[in-house]
XYZ file of C-alpha atoms in Angstrom:
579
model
C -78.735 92.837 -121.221
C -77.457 91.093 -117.755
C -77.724 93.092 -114.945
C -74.925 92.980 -112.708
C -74.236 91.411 -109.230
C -74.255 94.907 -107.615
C -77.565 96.034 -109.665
C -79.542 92.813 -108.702
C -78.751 93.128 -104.906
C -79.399 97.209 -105.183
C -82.501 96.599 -107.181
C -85.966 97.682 -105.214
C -88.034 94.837 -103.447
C -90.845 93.762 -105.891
C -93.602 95.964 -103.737
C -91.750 99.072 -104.448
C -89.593 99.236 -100.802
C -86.147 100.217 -101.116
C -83.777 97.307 -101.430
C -82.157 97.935 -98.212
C -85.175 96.850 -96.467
C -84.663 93.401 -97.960
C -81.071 92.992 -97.144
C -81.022 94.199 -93.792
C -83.909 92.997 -92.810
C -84.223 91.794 -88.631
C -84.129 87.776 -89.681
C -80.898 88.548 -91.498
C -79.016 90.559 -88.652
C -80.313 87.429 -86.412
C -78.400 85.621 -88.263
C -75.533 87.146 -88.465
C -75.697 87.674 -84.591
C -75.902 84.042 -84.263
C -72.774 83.798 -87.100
C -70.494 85.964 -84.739
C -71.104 84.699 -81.396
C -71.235 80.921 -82.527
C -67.435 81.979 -83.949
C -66.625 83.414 -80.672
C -67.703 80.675 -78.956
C -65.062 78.353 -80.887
C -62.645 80.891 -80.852
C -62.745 80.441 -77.389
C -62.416 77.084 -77.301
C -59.649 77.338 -79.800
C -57.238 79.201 -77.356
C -58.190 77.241 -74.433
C -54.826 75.528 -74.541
C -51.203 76.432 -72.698
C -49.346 77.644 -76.005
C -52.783 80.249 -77.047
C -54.426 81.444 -73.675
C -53.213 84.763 -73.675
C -55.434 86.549 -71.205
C -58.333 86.044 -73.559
C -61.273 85.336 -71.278
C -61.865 81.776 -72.649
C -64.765 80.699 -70.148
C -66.439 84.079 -70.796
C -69.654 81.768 -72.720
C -69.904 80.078 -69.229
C -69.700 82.780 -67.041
C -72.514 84.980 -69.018
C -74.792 81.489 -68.799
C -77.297 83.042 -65.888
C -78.290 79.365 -65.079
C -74.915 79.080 -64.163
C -74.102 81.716 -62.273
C -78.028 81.492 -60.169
C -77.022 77.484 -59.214
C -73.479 78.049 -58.108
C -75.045 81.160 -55.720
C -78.031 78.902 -54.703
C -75.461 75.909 -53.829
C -72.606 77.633 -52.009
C -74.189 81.361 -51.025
C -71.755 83.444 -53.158
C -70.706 84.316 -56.463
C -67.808 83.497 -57.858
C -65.463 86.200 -59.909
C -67.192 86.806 -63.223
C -70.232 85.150 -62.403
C -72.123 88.260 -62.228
C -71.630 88.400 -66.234
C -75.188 86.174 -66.245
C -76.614 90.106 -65.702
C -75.850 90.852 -69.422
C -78.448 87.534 -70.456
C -80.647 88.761 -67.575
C -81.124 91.978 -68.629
C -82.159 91.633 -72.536
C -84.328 89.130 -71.417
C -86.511 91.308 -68.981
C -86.921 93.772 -71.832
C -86.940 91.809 -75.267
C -88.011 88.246 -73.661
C -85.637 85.160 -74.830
C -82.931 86.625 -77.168
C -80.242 84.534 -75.766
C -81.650 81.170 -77.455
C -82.287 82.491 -81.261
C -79.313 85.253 -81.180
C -76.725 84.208 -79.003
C -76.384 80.390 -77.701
C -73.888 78.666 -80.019
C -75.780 75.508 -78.901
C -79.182 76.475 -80.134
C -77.672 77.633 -83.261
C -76.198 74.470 -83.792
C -79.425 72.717 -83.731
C -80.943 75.395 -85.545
C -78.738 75.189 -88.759
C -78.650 71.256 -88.800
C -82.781 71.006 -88.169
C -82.450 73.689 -91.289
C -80.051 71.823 -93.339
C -81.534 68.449 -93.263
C -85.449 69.838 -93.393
C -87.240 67.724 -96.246
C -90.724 69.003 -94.538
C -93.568 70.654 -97.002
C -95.067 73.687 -95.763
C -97.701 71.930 -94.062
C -95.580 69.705 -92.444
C -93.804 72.588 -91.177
C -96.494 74.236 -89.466
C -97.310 70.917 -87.957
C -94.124 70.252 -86.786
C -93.722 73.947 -85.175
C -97.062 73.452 -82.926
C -97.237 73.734 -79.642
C -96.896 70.402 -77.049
C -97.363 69.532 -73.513
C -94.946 67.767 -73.118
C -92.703 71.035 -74.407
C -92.884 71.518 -70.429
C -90.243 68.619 -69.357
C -87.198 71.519 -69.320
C -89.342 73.115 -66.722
C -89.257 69.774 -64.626
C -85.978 69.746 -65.448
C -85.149 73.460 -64.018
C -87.154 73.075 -61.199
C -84.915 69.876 -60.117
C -81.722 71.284 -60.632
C -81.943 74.463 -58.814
C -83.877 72.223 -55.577
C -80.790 69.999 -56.316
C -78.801 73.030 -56.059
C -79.823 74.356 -53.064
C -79.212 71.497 -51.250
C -75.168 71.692 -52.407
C -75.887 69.029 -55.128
C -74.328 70.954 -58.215
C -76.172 69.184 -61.470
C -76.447 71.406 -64.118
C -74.232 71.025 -65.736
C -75.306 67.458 -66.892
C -78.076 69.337 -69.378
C -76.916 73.028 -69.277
C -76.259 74.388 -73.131
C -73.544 75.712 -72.767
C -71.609 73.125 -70.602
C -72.804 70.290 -72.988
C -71.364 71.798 -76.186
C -68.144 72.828 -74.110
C -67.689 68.986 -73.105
C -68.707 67.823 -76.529
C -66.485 69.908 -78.111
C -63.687 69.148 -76.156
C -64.048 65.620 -75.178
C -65.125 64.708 -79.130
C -65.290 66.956 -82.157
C -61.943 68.572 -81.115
C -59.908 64.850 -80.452
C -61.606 63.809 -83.931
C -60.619 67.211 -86.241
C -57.231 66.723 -84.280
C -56.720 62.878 -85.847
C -57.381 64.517 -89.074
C -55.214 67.292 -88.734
C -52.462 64.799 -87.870
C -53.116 62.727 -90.732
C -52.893 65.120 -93.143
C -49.980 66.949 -91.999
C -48.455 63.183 -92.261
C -49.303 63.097 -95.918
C -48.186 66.485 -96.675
C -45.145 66.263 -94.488
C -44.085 63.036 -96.375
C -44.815 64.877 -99.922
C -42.267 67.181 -99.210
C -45.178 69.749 -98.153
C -45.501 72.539 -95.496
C -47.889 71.415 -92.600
C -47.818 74.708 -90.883
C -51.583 75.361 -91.665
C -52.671 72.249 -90.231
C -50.835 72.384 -86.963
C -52.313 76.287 -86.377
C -55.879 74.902 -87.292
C -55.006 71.484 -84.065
C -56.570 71.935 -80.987
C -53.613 70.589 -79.412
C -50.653 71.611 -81.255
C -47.412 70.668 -79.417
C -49.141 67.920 -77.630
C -47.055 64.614 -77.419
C -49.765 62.066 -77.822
C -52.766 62.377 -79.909
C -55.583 63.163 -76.994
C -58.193 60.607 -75.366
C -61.095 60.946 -73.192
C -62.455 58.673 -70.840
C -66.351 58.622 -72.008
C -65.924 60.129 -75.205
C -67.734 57.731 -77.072
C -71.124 58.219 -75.043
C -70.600 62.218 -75.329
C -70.367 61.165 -79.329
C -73.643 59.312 -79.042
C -75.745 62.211 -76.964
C -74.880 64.946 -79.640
C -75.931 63.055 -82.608
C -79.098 61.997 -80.914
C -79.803 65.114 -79.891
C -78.999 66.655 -82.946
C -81.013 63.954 -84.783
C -84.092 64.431 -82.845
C -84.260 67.767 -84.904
C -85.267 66.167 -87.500
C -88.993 64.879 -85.474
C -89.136 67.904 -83.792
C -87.422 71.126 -84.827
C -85.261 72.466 -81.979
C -86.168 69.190 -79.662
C -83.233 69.997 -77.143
C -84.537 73.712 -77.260
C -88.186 72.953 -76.885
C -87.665 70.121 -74.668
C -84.938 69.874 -72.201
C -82.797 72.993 -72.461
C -82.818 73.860 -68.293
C -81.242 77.718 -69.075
C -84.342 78.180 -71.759
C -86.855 77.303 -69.269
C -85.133 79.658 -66.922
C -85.361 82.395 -69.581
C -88.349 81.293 -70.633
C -89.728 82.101 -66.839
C -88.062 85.388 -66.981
C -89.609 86.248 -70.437
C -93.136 86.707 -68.701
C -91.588 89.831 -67.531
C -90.175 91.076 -70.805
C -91.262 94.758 -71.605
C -91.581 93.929 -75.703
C -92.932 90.687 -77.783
C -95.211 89.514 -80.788
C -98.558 91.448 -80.988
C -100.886 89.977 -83.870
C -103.237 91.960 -85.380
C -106.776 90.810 -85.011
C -108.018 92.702 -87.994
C -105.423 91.792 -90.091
C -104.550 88.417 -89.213
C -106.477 85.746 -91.695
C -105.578 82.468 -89.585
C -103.776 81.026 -92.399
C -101.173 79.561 -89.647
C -98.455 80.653 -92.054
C -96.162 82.276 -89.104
C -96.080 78.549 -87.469
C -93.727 77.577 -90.856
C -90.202 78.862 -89.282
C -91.210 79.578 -85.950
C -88.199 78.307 -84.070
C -89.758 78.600 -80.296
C -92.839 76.653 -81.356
C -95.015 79.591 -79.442
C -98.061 79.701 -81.096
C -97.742 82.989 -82.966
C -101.004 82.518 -84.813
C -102.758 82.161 -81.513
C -102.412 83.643 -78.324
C -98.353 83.961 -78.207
C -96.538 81.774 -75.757
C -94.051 84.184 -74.193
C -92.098 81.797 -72.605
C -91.726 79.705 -75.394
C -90.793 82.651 -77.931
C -87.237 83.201 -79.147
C -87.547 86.457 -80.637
C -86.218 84.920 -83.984
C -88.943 86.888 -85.924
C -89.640 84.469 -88.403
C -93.125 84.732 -87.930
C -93.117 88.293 -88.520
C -91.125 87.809 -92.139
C -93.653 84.683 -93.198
C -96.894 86.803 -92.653
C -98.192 87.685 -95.527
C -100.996 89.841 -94.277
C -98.091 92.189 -92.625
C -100.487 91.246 -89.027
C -97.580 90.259 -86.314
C -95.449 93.366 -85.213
C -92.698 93.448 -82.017
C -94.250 95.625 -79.598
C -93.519 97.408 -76.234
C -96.345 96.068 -73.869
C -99.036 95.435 -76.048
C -102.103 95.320 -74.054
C -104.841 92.274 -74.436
C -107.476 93.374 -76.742
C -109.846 90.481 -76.416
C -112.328 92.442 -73.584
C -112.145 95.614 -76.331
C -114.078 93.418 -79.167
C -117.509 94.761 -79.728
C -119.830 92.315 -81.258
C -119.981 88.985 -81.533
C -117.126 86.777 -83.212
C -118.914 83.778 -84.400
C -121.199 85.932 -86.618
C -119.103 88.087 -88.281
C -119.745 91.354 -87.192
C -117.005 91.654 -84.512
C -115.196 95.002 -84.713
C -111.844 95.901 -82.829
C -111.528 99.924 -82.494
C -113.781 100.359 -85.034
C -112.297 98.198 -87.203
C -113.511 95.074 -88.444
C -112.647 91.950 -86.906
C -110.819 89.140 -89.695
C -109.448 86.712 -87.176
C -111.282 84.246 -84.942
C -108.883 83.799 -82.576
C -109.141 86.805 -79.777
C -106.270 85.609 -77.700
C -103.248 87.241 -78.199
C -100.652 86.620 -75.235
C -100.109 84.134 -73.175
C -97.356 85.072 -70.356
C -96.782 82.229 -68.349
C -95.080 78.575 -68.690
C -97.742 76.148 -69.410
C -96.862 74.486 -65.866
C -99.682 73.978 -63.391
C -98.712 74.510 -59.788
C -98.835 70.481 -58.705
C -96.580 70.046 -61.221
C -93.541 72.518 -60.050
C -94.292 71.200 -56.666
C -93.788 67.498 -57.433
C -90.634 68.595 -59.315
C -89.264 70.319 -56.087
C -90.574 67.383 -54.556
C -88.371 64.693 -56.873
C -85.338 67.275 -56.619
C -85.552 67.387 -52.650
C -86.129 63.422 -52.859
C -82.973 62.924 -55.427
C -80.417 64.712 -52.989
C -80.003 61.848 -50.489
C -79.977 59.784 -53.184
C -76.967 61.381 -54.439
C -75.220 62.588 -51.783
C -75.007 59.668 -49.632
C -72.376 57.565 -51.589
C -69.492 55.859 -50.782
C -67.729 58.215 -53.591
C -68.475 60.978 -51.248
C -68.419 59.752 -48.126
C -65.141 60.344 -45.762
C -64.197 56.496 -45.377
C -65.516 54.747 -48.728
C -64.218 57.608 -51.708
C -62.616 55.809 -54.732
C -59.044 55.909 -53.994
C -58.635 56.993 -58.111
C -60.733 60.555 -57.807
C -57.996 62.269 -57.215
C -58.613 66.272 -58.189
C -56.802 68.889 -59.724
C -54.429 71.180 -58.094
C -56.522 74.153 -56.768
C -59.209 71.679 -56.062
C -61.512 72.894 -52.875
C -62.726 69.957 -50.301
C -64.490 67.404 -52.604
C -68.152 67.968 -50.916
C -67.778 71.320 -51.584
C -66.604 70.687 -55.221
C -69.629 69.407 -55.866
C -71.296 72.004 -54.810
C -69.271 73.843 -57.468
C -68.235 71.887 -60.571
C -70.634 72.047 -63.154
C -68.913 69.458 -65.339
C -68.225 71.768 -68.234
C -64.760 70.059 -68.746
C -62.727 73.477 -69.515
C -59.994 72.106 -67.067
C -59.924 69.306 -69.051
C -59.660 70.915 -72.159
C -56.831 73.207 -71.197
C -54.597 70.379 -69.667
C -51.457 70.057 -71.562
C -50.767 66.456 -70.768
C -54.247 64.942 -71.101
C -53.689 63.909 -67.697
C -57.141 65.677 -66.574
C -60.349 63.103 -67.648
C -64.107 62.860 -67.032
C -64.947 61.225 -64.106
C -66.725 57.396 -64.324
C -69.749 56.577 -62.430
C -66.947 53.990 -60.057
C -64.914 57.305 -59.286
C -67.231 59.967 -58.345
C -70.931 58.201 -58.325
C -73.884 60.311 -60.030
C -73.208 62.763 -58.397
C -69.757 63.511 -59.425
C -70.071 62.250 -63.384
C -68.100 63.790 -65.731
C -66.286 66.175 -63.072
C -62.590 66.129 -63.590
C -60.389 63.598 -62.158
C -56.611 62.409 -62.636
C -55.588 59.613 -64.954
C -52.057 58.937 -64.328
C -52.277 56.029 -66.874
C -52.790 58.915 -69.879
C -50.412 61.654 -68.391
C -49.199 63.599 -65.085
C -49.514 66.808 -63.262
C -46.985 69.083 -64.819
C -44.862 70.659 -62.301
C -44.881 74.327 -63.259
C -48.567 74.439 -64.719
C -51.565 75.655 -62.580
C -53.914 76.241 -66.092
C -56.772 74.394 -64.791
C -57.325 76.596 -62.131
C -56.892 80.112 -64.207
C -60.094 78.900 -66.137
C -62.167 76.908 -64.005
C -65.463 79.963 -64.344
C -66.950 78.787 -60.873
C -64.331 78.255 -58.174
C -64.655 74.515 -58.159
C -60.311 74.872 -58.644
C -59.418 78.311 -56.611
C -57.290 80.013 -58.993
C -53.649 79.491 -57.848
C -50.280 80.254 -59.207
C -47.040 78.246 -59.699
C -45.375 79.348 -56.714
C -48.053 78.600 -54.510
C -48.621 75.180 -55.882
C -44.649 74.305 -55.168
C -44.895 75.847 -51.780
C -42.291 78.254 -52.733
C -41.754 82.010 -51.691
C -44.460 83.056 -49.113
C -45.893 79.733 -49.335
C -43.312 77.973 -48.272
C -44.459 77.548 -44.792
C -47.711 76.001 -46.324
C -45.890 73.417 -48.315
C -46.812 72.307 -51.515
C -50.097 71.392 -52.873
C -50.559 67.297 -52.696
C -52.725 65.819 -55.124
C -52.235 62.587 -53.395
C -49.691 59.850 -52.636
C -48.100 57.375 -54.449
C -47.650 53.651 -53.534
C -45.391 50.175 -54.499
C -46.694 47.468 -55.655
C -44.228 44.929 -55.123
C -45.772 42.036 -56.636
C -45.305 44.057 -60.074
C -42.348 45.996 -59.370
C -39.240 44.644 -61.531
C -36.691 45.120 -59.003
C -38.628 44.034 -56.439
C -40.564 41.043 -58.310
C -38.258 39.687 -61.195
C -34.646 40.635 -59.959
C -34.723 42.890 -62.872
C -32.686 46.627 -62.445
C -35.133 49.890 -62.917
C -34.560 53.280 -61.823
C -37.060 54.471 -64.030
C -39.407 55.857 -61.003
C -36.732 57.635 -58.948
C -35.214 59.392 -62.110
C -38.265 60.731 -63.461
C -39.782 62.354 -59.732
C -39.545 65.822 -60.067
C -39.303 66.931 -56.424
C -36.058 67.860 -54.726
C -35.125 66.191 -52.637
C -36.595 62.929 -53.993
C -39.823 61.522 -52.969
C -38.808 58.330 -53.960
C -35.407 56.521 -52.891
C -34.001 52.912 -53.157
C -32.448 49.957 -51.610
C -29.638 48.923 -53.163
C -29.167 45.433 -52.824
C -26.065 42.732 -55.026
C -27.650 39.640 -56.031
C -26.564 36.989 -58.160
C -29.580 35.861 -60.447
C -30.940 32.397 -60.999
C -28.167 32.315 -64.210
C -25.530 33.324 -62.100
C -24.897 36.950 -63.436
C -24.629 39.768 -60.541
C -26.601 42.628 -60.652
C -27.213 45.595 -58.600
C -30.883 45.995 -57.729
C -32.516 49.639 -56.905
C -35.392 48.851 -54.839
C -37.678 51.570 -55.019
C -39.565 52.894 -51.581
C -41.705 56.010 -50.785
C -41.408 58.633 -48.932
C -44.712 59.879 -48.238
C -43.338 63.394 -46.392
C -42.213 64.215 -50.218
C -44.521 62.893 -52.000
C -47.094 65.399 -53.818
C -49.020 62.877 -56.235
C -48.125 64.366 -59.514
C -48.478 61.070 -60.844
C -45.093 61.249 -63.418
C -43.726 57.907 -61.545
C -47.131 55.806 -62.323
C -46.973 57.275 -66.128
C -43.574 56.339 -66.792
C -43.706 53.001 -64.840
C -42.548 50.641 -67.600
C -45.102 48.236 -66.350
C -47.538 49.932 -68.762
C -50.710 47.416 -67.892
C -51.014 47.960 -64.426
C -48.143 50.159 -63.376
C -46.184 48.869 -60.143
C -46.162 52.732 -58.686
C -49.393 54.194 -58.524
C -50.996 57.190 -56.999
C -54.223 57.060 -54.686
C -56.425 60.388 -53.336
C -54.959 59.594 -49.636
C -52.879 62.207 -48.547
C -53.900 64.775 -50.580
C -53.594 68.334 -49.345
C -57.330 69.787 -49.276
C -59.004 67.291 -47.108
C -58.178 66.604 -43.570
C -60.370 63.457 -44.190
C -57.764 62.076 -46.346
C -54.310 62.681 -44.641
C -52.034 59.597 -44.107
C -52.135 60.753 -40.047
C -48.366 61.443 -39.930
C -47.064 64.024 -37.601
C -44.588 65.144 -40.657
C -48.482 65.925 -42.600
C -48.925 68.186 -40.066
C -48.383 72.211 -40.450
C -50.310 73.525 -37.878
């Protein structure tokens, strides 16, 4: 007779344990752990948008990154708001060692269930593949740069940071692509007659105007899936490799109170652990401590029942009596079954020369960055213009760790990743204006309520518009906007457009006209509205440049000069001047 589902999954383990022991064991709550917070994490992401934020705390993955909150302190000498979540990562890790990366990073589970899904290795091959390497030190390198980069006010973390990377893929790629999809098929269900209620609650974007685009996207595309891909040479190669916030934990870990202890006269050397063994620490040997993500593998593959999590296991390799190579070896006693004495090693596998020549190339790298024409006073790309909230641009750097949230949340798409031409290396991929995608919405300050380091101050609506007891302040101005006569169809091609004037939303107008009779080259009469700026009004929102019908190059268009948090970049009027 069939035994049930419920007597199958109730039935005792084959040794005679109870069955609970089986389902509950600590690889299985791992991954549910990992389940939970990876579906937080795009939760999160989900209601990062206008029409869902809610008060949830949707940069709340960012703001518990440690890395994060360590290289915005080291860079500008404070911590910003919620920064001082990175304690709840800190903490674990001085007691349990690196937890984050095997029970908590959405990134590393990511590249933990595709390296799982697409694993065609043999056991061997596994236990190969999960060996230690040298070169498994680059993410120190990599650390060690950042945070000398960091203390110099050169903010870069956010080009290899976990956490920031999968935000910005996310956003700039996977959530654009399922959006086109979504689209689609509410088309087809729409035109079969067919609720597409479903589909629009599932959009990243619902209500948004324009399907989304983002400047870049395509080489975002290309890092993930070679990232990703790399898995499949070397199990967790981002992880292992290049992850700067698992070096960092991975330097803490040395600390940690608890880890692996193997059992000398247990353990037969038959490598086995080394088959799942996500960290690639070395749990046959002496255990890598910095390397190990607490993912326990090695404890379920064991067959000998010879690897336990301990609280400060102490070295036992002085405490052998007799000699290994014969034999006779005992431990406590006990005799001795592996060969191997070592059991723990606590530090990064880094010699000394090395982390100095790293703070060596990170000290070298920050004149190499900083002095650029896209940050110097005279020679910034007129086009990086920031968002609303935005703090002086060298000290945005020394804030924005690219993690594109501002971008994401942006209602009109207006907000993009900034080119190499707009902010130099040093400002890639921080957020800029593209007033050829969309504009600065008048009554929206989003950016800045979830911007998780300060790089945009939080501000509110009111003191954006300069209104209430900001009035004396004036409003904030993103930039100013300009004529380009030579393209401008009243101006150019005796051809009437108002277009600019009706759409600017300031009051009263930042934009007025000539008006001017003329009799065309075919004799008809028209009355031309020649467009001019007033630059006392104008606060760079950019509407006038995206509804120029000159669509190519538009004949208004905005430029950083005049904007409101740089004295470098005023237009020198007296009118500018509030003080």
């Amino acid at each position: 007779m069939r035994k049930s589902i419920t007597e199958t999954l109730l039935a005792n383990n084959r040794d005679g344990s109870p069955w609970y022991l089986r389902v509950f064991r600590i690889t299985t709550t791992r991954i549910v752990s990992q389940t939970l917070f990876f579906s937080l994490f795009m939760f999160l992401l989900w209601v990062t948008w206008f029409s869902r934020l809610g008060g949830y705390p949707v940069s709340l993955f960012l703001e518990v990154d440690p890395l994060v909150g360590l290289a915005t302190a080291l860079s500008t000498g404070t911590v910003y708001r919620w920064l001082w979540r990175g304690m709840w990562v800190l903490v674990p890790t001085l007691v349990l060692g690196r937890v984050f990366c095997n029970w908590m990073c959405p990134y590393g589970t990511l590249h933990q269930f595709f390296g799982w899904l697409f694993n065609i290795r043999n056991n061997r091959n596994n236990i190969d593949a999960n060996r230690y390497r040298p070169f498994f030190q680059i993410k120190y390198y990599i650390l060690t740069v950042f945070l000398v980069l960091a203390a110099f006010g050169s903010l870069q973390i956010g080009l290899l940071d976990p956490i920031c990377l999968l935000v910005r893929t996310m956003t700039t790629t996977v959530a654009p692509a399922s959006d086109l999809v979504a689209d689609t098929t509410a088309r087809v269900l729409e035109g079969k007659g067919l609720s597409s209620g479903l589909v629009s609650w599932v959009s990243s974007a619902p209500g948004a105007p324009d399907q989304r685009v983002f400047a870049g996207a395509w080489f975002v595309g290309l890092v993930i899936i070679a990232l990703v891909g790399l898995n499949l040479v070397i199990p967790r190669f981002f992880c292992r490799v290049l992850c700067p916030l698992g070096a960092l934990l991975g330097w803490l870990s040395r600390f940690a109170l608890f880890r692996i202890d193997r059992d000398l006269t247990k353990c037969t050397d038959c490598d086995l652990c080394l088959k799942h063994c996500e960290g690639a620490a070395d749990p046959h040997d002496a255990l890598r401590k910095s390397e190990c993500f607490v993912c326990f593998n090695c404890i379920d593959d064991c067959p000998e029942d010879a690897l336990s999590f301990r609280l400060a296991p102490i070295p036992v390799k002085d405490r052998i009596v007799g000699k290994i190579k014969d034999g006779a070896a005992t431990l406590f006693g006990t005799p001795l079954i592996s060969k191997r004495p070592e059991t723990e090693i606590k530090t990064p596998d880094v010699p000394r020369r090395r982390w100095f020549f790293a703070a060596m190339a990170g000290a070298l790298m920050y004149p190499f960055l900083r002095l650029s024409a896209a940050v110097n006073k005279r020679g910034f790309n007129e086009k990086a213009i920031r968002p609303p909230g935005s703090v002086e641009e060298s000290e945005f750097l020394e804030r924005c760790i690219k993690c594109d949230q501002c971008i994401n949340v942006c209602p009109t798409n207006v907000l993009q990743p900034s080119s190499l031409a707009q902010g130099g290396l040093e400002g890639f991929w921080t957020p800029v204006m593209d007033f050829s995608i969309g504009f600065c919405q008048l009554n929206c300050s989003l950016c800045s309520e979830v911007c998780p380091t300060g790089a945009i101050q939080k501000i509110s609506v009111e003191q954006k518009l300069g209104l209430g007891e900001y009035k004396e302040e004036g409003p904030v101005r993103l930039g100013t906007a300009f004529f380009d006569r030579g393209r401008c169809l009243p101006w150019a091609m005796e051809t009437p457009c108002v277009v600019c004037e009706e759409v600017c939303p300031v009051s009263p107008k930042a934009i007025g006209t000539y008006d001017e009779e003329i009799t065309r080259w075919d004799g008809t009469k028209v009355t031309l509205n020649k467009p001019y700026m007033r630059p006392e009004l104008c606060i760079g929102c950019g509407i006038c440049e995206r509804e120029c019908p000159v669509v190519d190059s538009a004949a208004v268009y905005v430029t950083a000069i005049g904007e409101t948090r740089s004295k470098d970049r005023t237009l020198l009027l007296d009118s500018y001047d509030k003080s």
